[in-house]
mmCIF file of N, CA, C and O in Angstrom:
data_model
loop_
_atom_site.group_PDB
_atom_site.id
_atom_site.type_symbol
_atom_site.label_atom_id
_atom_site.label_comp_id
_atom_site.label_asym_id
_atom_site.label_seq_id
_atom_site.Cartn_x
_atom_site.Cartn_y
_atom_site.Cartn_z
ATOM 1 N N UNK A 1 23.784 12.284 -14.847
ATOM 2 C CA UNK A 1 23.175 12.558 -13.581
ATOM 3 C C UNK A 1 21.705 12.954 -13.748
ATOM 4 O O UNK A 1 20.880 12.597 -12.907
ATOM 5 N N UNK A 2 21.324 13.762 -14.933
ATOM 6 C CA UNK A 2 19.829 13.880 -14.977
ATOM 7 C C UNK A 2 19.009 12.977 -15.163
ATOM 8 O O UNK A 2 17.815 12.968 -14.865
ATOM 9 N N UNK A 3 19.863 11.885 -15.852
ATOM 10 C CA UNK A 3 18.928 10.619 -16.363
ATOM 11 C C UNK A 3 18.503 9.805 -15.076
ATOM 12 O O UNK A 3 17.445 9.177 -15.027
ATOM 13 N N UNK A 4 19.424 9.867 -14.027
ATOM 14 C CA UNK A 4 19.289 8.955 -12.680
ATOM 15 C C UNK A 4 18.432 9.824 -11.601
ATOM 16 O O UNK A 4 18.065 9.437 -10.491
ATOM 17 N N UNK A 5 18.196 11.146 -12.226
ATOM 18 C CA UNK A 5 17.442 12.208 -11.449
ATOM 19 C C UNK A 5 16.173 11.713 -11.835
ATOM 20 O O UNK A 5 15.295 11.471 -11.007
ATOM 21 N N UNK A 6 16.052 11.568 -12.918
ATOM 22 C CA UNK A 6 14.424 11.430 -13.498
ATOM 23 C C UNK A 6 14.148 10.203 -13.048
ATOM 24 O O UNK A 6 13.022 9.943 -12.625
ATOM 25 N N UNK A 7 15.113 9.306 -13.076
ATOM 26 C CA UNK A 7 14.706 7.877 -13.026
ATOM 27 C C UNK A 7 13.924 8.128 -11.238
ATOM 28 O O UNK A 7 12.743 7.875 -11.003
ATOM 29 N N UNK A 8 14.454 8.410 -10.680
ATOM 30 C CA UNK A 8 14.257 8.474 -9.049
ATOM 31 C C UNK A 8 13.299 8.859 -8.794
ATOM 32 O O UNK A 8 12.552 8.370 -7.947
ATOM 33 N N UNK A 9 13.007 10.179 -9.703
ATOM 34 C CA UNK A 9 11.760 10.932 -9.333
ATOM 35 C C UNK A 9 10.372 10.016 -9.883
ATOM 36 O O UNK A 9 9.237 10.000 -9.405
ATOM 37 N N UNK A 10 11.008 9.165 -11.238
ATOM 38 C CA UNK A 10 9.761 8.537 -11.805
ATOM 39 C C UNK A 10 9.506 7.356 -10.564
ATOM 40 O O UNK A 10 8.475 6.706 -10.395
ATOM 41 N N UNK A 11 10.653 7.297 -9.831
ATOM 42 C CA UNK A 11 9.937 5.481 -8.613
ATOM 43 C C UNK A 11 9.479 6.346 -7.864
ATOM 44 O O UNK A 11 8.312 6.043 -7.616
ATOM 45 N N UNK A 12 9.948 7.835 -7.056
ATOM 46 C CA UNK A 12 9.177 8.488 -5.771
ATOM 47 C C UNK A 12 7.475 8.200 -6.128
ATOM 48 O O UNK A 12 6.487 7.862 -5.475
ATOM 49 N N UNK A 13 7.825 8.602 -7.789
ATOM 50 C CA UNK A 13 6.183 9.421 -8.176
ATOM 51 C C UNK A 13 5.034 7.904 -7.506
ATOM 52 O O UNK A 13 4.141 7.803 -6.665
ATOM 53 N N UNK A 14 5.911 6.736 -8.706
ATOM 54 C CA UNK A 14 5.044 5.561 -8.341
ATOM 55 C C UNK A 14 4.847 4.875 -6.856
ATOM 56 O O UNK A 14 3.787 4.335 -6.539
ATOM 57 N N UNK A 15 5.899 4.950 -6.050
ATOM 58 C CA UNK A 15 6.168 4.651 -4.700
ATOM 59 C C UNK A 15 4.651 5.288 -4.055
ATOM 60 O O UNK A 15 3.802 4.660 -3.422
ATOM 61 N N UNK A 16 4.636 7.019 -4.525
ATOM 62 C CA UNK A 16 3.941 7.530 -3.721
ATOM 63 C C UNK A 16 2.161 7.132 -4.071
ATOM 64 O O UNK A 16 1.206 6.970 -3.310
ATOM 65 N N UNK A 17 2.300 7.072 -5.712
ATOM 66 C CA UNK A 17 0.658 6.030 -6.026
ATOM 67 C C UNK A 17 0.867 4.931 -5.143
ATOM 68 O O UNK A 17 -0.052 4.904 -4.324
ATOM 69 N N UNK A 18 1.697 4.008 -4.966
ATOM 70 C CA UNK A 18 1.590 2.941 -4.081
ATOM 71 C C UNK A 18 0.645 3.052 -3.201
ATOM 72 O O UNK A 18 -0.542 2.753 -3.070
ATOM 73 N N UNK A 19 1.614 3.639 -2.545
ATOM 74 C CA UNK A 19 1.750 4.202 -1.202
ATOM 75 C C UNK A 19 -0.099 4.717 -0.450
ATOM 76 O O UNK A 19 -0.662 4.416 0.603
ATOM 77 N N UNK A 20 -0.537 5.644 -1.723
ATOM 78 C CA UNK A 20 -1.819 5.837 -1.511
ATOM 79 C C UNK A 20 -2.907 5.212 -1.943
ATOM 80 O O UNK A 20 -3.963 5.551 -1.407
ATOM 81 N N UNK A 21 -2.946 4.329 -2.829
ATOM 82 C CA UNK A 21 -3.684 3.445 -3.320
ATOM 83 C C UNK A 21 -3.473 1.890 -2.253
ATOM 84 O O UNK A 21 -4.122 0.938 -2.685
ATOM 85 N N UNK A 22 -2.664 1.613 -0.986
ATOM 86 C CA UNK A 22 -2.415 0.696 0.137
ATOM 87 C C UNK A 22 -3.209 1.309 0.604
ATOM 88 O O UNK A 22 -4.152 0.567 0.876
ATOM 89 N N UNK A 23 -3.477 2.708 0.990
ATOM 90 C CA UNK A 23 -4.692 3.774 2.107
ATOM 91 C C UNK A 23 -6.124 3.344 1.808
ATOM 92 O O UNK A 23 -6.879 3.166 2.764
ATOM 93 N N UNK A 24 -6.519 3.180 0.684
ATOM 94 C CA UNK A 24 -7.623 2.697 0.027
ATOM 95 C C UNK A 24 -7.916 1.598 0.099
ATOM 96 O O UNK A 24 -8.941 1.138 0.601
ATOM 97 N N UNK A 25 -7.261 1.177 -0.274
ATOM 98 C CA UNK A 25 -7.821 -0.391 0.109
ATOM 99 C C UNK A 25 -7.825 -0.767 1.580
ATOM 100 O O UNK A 25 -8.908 -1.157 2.016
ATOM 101 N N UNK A 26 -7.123 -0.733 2.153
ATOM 102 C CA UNK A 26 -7.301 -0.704 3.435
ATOM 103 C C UNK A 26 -8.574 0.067 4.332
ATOM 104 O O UNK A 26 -9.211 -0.410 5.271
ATOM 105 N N UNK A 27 -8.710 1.482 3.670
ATOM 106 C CA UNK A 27 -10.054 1.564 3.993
ATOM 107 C C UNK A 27 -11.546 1.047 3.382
ATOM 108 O O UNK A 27 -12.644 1.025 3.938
ATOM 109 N N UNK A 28 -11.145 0.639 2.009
ATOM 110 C CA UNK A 28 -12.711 -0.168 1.613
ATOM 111 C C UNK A 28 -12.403 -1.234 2.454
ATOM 112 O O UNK A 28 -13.391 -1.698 3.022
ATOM 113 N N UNK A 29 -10.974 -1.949 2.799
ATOM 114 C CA UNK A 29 -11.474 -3.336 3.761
ATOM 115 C C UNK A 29 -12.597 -2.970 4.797
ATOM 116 O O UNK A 29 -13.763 -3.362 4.827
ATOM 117 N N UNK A 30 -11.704 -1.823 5.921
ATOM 118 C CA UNK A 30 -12.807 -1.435 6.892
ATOM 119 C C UNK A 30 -13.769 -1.409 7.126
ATOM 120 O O UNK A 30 -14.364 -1.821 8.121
ATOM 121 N N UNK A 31 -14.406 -0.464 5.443
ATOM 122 C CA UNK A 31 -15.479 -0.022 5.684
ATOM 123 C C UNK A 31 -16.427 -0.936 5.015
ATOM 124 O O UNK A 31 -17.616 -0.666 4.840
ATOM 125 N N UNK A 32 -15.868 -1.988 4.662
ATOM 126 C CA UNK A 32 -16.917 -3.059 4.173
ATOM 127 C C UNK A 32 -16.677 -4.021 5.288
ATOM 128 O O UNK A 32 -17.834 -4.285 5.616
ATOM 129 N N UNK A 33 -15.943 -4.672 6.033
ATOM 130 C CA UNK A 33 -16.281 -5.129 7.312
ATOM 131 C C UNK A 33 -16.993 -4.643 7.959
ATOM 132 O O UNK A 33 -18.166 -5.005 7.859
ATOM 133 N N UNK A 34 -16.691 -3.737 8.801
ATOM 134 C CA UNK A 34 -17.838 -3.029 9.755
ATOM 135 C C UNK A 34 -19.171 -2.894 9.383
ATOM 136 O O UNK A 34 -19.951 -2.753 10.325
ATOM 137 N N UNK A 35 -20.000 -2.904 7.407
ATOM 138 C CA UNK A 35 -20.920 -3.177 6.971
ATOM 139 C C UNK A 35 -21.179 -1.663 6.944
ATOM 140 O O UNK A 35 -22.294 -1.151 7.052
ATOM 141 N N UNK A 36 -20.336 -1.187 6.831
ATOM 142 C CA UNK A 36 -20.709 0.866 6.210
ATOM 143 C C UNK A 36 -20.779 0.472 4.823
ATOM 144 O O UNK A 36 -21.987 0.417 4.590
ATOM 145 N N UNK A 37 -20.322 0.252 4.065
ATOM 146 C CA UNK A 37 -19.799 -0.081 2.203
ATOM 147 C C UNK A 37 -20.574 -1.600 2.485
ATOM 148 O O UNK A 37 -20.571 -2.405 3.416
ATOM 149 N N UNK A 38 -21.218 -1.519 1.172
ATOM 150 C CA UNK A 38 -21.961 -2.809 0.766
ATOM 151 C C UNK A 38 -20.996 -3.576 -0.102
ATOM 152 O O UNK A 38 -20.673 -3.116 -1.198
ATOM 153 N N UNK A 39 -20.471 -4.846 0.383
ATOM 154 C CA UNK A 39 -19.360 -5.484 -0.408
ATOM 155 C C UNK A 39 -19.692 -5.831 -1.669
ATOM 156 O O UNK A 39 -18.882 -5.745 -2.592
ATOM 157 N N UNK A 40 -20.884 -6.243 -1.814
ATOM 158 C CA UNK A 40 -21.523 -6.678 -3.431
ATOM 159 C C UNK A 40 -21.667 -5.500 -4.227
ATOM 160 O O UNK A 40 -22.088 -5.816 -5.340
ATOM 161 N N UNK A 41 -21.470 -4.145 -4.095
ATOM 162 C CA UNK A 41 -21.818 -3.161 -4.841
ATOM 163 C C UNK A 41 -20.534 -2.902 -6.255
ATOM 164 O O UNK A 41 -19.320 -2.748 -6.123
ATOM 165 N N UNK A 42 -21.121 -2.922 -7.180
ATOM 166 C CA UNK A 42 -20.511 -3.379 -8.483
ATOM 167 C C UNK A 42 -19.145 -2.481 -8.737
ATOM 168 O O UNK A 42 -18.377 -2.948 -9.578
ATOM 169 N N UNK A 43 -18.813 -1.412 -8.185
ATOM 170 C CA UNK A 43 -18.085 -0.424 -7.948
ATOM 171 C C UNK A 43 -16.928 -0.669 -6.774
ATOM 172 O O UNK A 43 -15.715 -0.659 -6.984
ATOM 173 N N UNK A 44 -17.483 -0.857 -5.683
ATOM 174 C CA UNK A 44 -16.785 -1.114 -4.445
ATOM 175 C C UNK A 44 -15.591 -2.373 -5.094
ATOM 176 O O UNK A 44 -14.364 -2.364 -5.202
ATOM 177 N N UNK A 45 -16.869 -3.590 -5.501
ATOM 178 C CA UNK A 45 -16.116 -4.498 -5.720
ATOM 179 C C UNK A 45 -15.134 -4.453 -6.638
ATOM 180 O O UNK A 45 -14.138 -5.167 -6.511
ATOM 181 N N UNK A 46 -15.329 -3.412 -7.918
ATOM 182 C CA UNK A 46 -14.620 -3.548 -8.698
ATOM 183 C C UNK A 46 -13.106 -2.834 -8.107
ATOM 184 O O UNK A 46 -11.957 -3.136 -8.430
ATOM 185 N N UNK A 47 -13.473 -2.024 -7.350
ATOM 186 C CA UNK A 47 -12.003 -1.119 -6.321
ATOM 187 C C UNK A 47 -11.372 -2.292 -5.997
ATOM 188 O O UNK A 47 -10.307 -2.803 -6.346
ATOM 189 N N UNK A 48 -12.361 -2.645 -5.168
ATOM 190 C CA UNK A 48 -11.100 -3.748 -4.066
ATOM 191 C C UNK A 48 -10.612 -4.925 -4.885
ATOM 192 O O UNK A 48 -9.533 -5.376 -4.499
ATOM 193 N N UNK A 49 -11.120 -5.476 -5.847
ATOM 194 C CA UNK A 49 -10.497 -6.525 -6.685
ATOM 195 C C UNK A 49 -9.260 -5.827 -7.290
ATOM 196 O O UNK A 49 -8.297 -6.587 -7.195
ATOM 197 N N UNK A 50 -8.976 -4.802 -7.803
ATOM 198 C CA UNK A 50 -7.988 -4.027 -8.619
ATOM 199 C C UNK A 50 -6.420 -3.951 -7.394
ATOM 200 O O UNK A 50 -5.250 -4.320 -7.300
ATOM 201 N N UNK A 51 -7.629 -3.098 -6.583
ATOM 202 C CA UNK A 51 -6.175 -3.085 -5.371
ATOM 203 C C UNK A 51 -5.855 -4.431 -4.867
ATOM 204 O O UNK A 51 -4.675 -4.772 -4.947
ATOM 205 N N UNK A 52 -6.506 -5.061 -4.480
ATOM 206 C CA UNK A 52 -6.154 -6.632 -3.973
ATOM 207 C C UNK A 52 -5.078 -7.446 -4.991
ATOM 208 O O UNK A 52 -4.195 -8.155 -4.509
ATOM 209 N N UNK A 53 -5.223 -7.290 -6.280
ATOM 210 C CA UNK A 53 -4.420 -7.841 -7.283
ATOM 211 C C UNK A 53 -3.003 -6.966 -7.123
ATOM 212 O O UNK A 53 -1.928 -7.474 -7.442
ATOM 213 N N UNK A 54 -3.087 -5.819 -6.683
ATOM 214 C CA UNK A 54 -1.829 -5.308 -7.158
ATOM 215 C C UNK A 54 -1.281 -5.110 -5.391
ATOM 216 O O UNK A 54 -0.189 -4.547 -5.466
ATOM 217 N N UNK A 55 -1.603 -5.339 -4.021
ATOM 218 C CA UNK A 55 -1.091 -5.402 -3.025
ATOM 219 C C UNK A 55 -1.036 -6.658 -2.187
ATOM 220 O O UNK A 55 -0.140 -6.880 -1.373
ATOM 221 N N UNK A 56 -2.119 -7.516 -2.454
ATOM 222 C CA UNK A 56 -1.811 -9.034 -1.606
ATOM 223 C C UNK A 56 -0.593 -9.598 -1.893
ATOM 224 O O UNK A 56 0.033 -10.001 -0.913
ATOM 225 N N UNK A 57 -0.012 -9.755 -3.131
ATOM 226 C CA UNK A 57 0.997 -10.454 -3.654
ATOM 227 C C UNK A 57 1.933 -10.238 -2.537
ATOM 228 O O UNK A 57 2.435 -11.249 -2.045
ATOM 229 N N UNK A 58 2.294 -8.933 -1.991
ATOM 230 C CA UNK A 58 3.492 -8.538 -1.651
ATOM 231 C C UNK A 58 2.860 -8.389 -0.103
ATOM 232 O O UNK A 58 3.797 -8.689 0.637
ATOM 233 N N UNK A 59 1.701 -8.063 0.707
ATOM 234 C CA UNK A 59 1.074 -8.904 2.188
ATOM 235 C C UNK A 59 1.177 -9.668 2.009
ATOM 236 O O UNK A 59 1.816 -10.169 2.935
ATOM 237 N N UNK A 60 0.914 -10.535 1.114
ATOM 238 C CA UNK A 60 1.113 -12.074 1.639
ATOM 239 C C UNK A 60 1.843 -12.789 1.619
ATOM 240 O O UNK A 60 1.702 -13.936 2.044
ATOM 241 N N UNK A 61 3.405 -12.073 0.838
ATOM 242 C CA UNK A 61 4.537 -12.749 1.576
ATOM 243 C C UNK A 61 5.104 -12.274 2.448
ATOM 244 O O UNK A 61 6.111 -12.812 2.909
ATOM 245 N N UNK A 62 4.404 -10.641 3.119
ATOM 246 C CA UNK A 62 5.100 -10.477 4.304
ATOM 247 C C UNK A 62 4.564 -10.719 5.075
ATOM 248 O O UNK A 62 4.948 -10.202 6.123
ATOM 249 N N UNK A 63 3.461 -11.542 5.160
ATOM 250 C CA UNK A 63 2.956 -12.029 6.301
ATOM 251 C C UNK A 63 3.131 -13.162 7.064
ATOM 252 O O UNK A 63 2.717 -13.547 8.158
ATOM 253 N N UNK A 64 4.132 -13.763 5.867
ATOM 254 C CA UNK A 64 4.752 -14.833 6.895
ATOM 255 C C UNK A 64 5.556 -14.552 8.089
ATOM 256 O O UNK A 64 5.747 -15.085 9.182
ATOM 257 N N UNK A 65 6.038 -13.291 7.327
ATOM 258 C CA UNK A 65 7.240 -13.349 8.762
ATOM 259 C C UNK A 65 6.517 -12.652 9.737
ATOM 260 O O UNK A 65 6.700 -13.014 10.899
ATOM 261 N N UNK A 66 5.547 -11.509 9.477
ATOM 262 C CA UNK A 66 5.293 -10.630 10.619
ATOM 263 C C UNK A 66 3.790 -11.111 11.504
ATOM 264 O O UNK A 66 2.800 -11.383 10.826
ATOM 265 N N UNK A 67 3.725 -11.176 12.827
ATOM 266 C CA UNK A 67 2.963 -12.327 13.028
ATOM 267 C C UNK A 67 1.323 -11.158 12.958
ATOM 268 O O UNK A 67 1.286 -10.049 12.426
ATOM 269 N N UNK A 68 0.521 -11.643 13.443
ATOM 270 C CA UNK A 68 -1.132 -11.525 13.336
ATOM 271 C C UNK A 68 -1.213 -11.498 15.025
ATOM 272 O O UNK A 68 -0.897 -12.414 15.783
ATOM 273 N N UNK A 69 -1.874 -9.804 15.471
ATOM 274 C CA UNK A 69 -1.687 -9.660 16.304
ATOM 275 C C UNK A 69 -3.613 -9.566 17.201
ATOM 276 O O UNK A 69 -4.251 -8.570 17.546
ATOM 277 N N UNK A 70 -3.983 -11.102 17.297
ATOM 278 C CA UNK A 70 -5.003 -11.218 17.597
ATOM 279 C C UNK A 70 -5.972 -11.098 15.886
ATOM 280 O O UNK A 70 -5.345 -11.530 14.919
ATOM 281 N N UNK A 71 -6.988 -10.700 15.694
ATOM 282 C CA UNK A 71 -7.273 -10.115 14.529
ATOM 283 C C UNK A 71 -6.851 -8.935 13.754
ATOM 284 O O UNK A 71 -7.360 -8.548 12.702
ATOM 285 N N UNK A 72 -5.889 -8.420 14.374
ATOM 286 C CA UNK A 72 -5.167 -7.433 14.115
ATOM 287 C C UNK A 72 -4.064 -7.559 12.619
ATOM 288 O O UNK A 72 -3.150 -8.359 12.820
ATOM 289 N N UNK A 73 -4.038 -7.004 11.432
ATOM 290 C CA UNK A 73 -3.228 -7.362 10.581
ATOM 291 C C UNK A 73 -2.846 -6.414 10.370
ATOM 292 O O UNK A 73 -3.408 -5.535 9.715
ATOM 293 N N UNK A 74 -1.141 -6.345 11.196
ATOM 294 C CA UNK A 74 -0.085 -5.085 11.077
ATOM 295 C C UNK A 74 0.445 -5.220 9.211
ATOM 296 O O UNK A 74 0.620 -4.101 8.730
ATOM 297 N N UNK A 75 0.548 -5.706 8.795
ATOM 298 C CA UNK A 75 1.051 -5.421 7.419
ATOM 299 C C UNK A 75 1.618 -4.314 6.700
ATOM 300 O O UNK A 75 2.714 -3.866 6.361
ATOM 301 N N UNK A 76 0.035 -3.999 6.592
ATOM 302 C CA UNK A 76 -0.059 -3.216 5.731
ATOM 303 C C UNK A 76 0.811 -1.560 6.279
ATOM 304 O O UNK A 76 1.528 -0.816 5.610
ATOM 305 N N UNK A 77 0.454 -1.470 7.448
ATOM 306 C CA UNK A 77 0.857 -0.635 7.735
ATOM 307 C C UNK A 77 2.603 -0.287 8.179
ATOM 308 O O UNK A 77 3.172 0.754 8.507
ATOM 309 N N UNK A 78 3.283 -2.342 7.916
ATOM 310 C CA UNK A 78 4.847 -2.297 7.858
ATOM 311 C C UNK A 78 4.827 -1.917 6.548
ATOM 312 O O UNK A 78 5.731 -1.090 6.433
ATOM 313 N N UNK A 79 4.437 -2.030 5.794
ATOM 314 C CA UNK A 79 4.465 -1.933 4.324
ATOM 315 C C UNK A 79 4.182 -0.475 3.749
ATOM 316 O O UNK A 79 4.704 0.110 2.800
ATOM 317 N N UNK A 80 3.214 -0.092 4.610
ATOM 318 C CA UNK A 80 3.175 1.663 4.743
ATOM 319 C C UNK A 80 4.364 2.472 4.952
ATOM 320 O O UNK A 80 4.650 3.427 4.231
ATOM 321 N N UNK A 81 5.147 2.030 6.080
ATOM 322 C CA UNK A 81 5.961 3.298 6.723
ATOM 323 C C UNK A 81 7.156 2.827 6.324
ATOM 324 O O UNK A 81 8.112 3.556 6.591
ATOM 325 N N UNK A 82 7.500 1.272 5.457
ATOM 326 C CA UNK A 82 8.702 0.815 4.895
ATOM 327 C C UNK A 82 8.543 2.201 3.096
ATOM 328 O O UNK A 82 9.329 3.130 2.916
ATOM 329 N N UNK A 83 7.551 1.909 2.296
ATOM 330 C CA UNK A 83 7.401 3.100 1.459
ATOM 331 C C UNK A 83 7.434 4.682 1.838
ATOM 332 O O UNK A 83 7.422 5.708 1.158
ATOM 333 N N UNK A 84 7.473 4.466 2.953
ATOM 334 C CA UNK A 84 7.568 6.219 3.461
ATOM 335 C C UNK A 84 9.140 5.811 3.750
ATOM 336 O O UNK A 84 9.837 6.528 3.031
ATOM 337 N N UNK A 85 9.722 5.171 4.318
ATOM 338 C CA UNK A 85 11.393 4.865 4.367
ATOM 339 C C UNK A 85 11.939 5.076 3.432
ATOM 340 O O UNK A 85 12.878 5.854 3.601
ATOM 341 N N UNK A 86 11.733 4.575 1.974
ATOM 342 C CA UNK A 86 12.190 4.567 0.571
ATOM 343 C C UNK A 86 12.240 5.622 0.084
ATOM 344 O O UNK A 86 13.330 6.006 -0.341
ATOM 345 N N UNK A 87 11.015 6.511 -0.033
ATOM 346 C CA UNK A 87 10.834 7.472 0.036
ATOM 347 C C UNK A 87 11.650 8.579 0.238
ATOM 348 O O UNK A 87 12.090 9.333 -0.630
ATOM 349 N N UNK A 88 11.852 8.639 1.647
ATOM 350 C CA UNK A 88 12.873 9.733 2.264
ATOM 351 C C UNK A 88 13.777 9.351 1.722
ATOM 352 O O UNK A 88 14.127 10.116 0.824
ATOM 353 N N UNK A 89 14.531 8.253 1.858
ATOM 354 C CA UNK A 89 15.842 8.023 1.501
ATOM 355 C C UNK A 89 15.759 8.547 -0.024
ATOM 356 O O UNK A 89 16.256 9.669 -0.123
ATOM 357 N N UNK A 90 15.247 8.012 -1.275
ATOM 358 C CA UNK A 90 15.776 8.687 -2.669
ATOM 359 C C UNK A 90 15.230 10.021 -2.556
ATOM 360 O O UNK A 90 15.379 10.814 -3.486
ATOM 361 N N UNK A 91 14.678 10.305 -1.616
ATOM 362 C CA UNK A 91 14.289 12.647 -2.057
ATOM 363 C C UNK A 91 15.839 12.917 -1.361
ATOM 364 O O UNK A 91 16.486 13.893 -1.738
ATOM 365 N N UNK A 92 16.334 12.075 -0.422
ATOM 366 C CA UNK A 92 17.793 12.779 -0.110
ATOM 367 C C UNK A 92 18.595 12.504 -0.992
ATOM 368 O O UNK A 92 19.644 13.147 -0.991
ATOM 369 N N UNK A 93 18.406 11.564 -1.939
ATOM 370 C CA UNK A 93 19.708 11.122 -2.957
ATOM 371 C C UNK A 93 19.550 12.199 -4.192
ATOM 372 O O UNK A 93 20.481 12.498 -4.941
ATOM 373 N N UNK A 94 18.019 12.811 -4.292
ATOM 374 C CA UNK A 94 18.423 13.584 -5.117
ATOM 375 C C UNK A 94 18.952 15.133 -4.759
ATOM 376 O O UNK A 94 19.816 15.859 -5.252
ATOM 377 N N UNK A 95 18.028 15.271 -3.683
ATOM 378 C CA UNK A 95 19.065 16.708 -3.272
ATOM 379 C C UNK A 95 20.506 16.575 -3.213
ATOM 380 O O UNK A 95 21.205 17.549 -2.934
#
């Protein structure tokens, strides 16, 4: 039982880097659209290339199913509150 304790706690831990590293990128998108963040800046870019590699894979196959609401791209944020779902559920499996 401790071994399946740790194991759980080691996916919450990563779930929850997920989880906050989706917040980030999502806000360098923003803030380099709107033209606050300079997209060419050697730093910025190097952020959003890192996160983009490790979150499009998994937007962009849920974006088939979930539609595009005007320019609006709900995704990320099904993909947000589905990791906050996961979440709750294994902190109750270990209590």
């Amino acid at each position: 039982m401790l071994v399946v304790n740790s194991l759980i706690f080691v996916i919450i831990k990563v779930l929850f880097l997920f989880k906050w590293s989706l917040v980030i990128y999502i806000l360098i998108s923003f803030l380099t659209q709107f033209g606050i963040v300079n997209p060419y800046h050697s730093i910025i870019r190097l952020i959003q290339n890192s996160l983009a590699q490790i979150h499009e894979p998994i937007l962009n196959y849920l974006r088939r199913y979930i539609p595009i609401f005007g320019n609006l791209d709900l995704t990320p944020l099904f993909v947000f509150f589905f990791i906050l779902f996961l979440e709750n559920i294994l902190q109750k499996s270990i209590n």
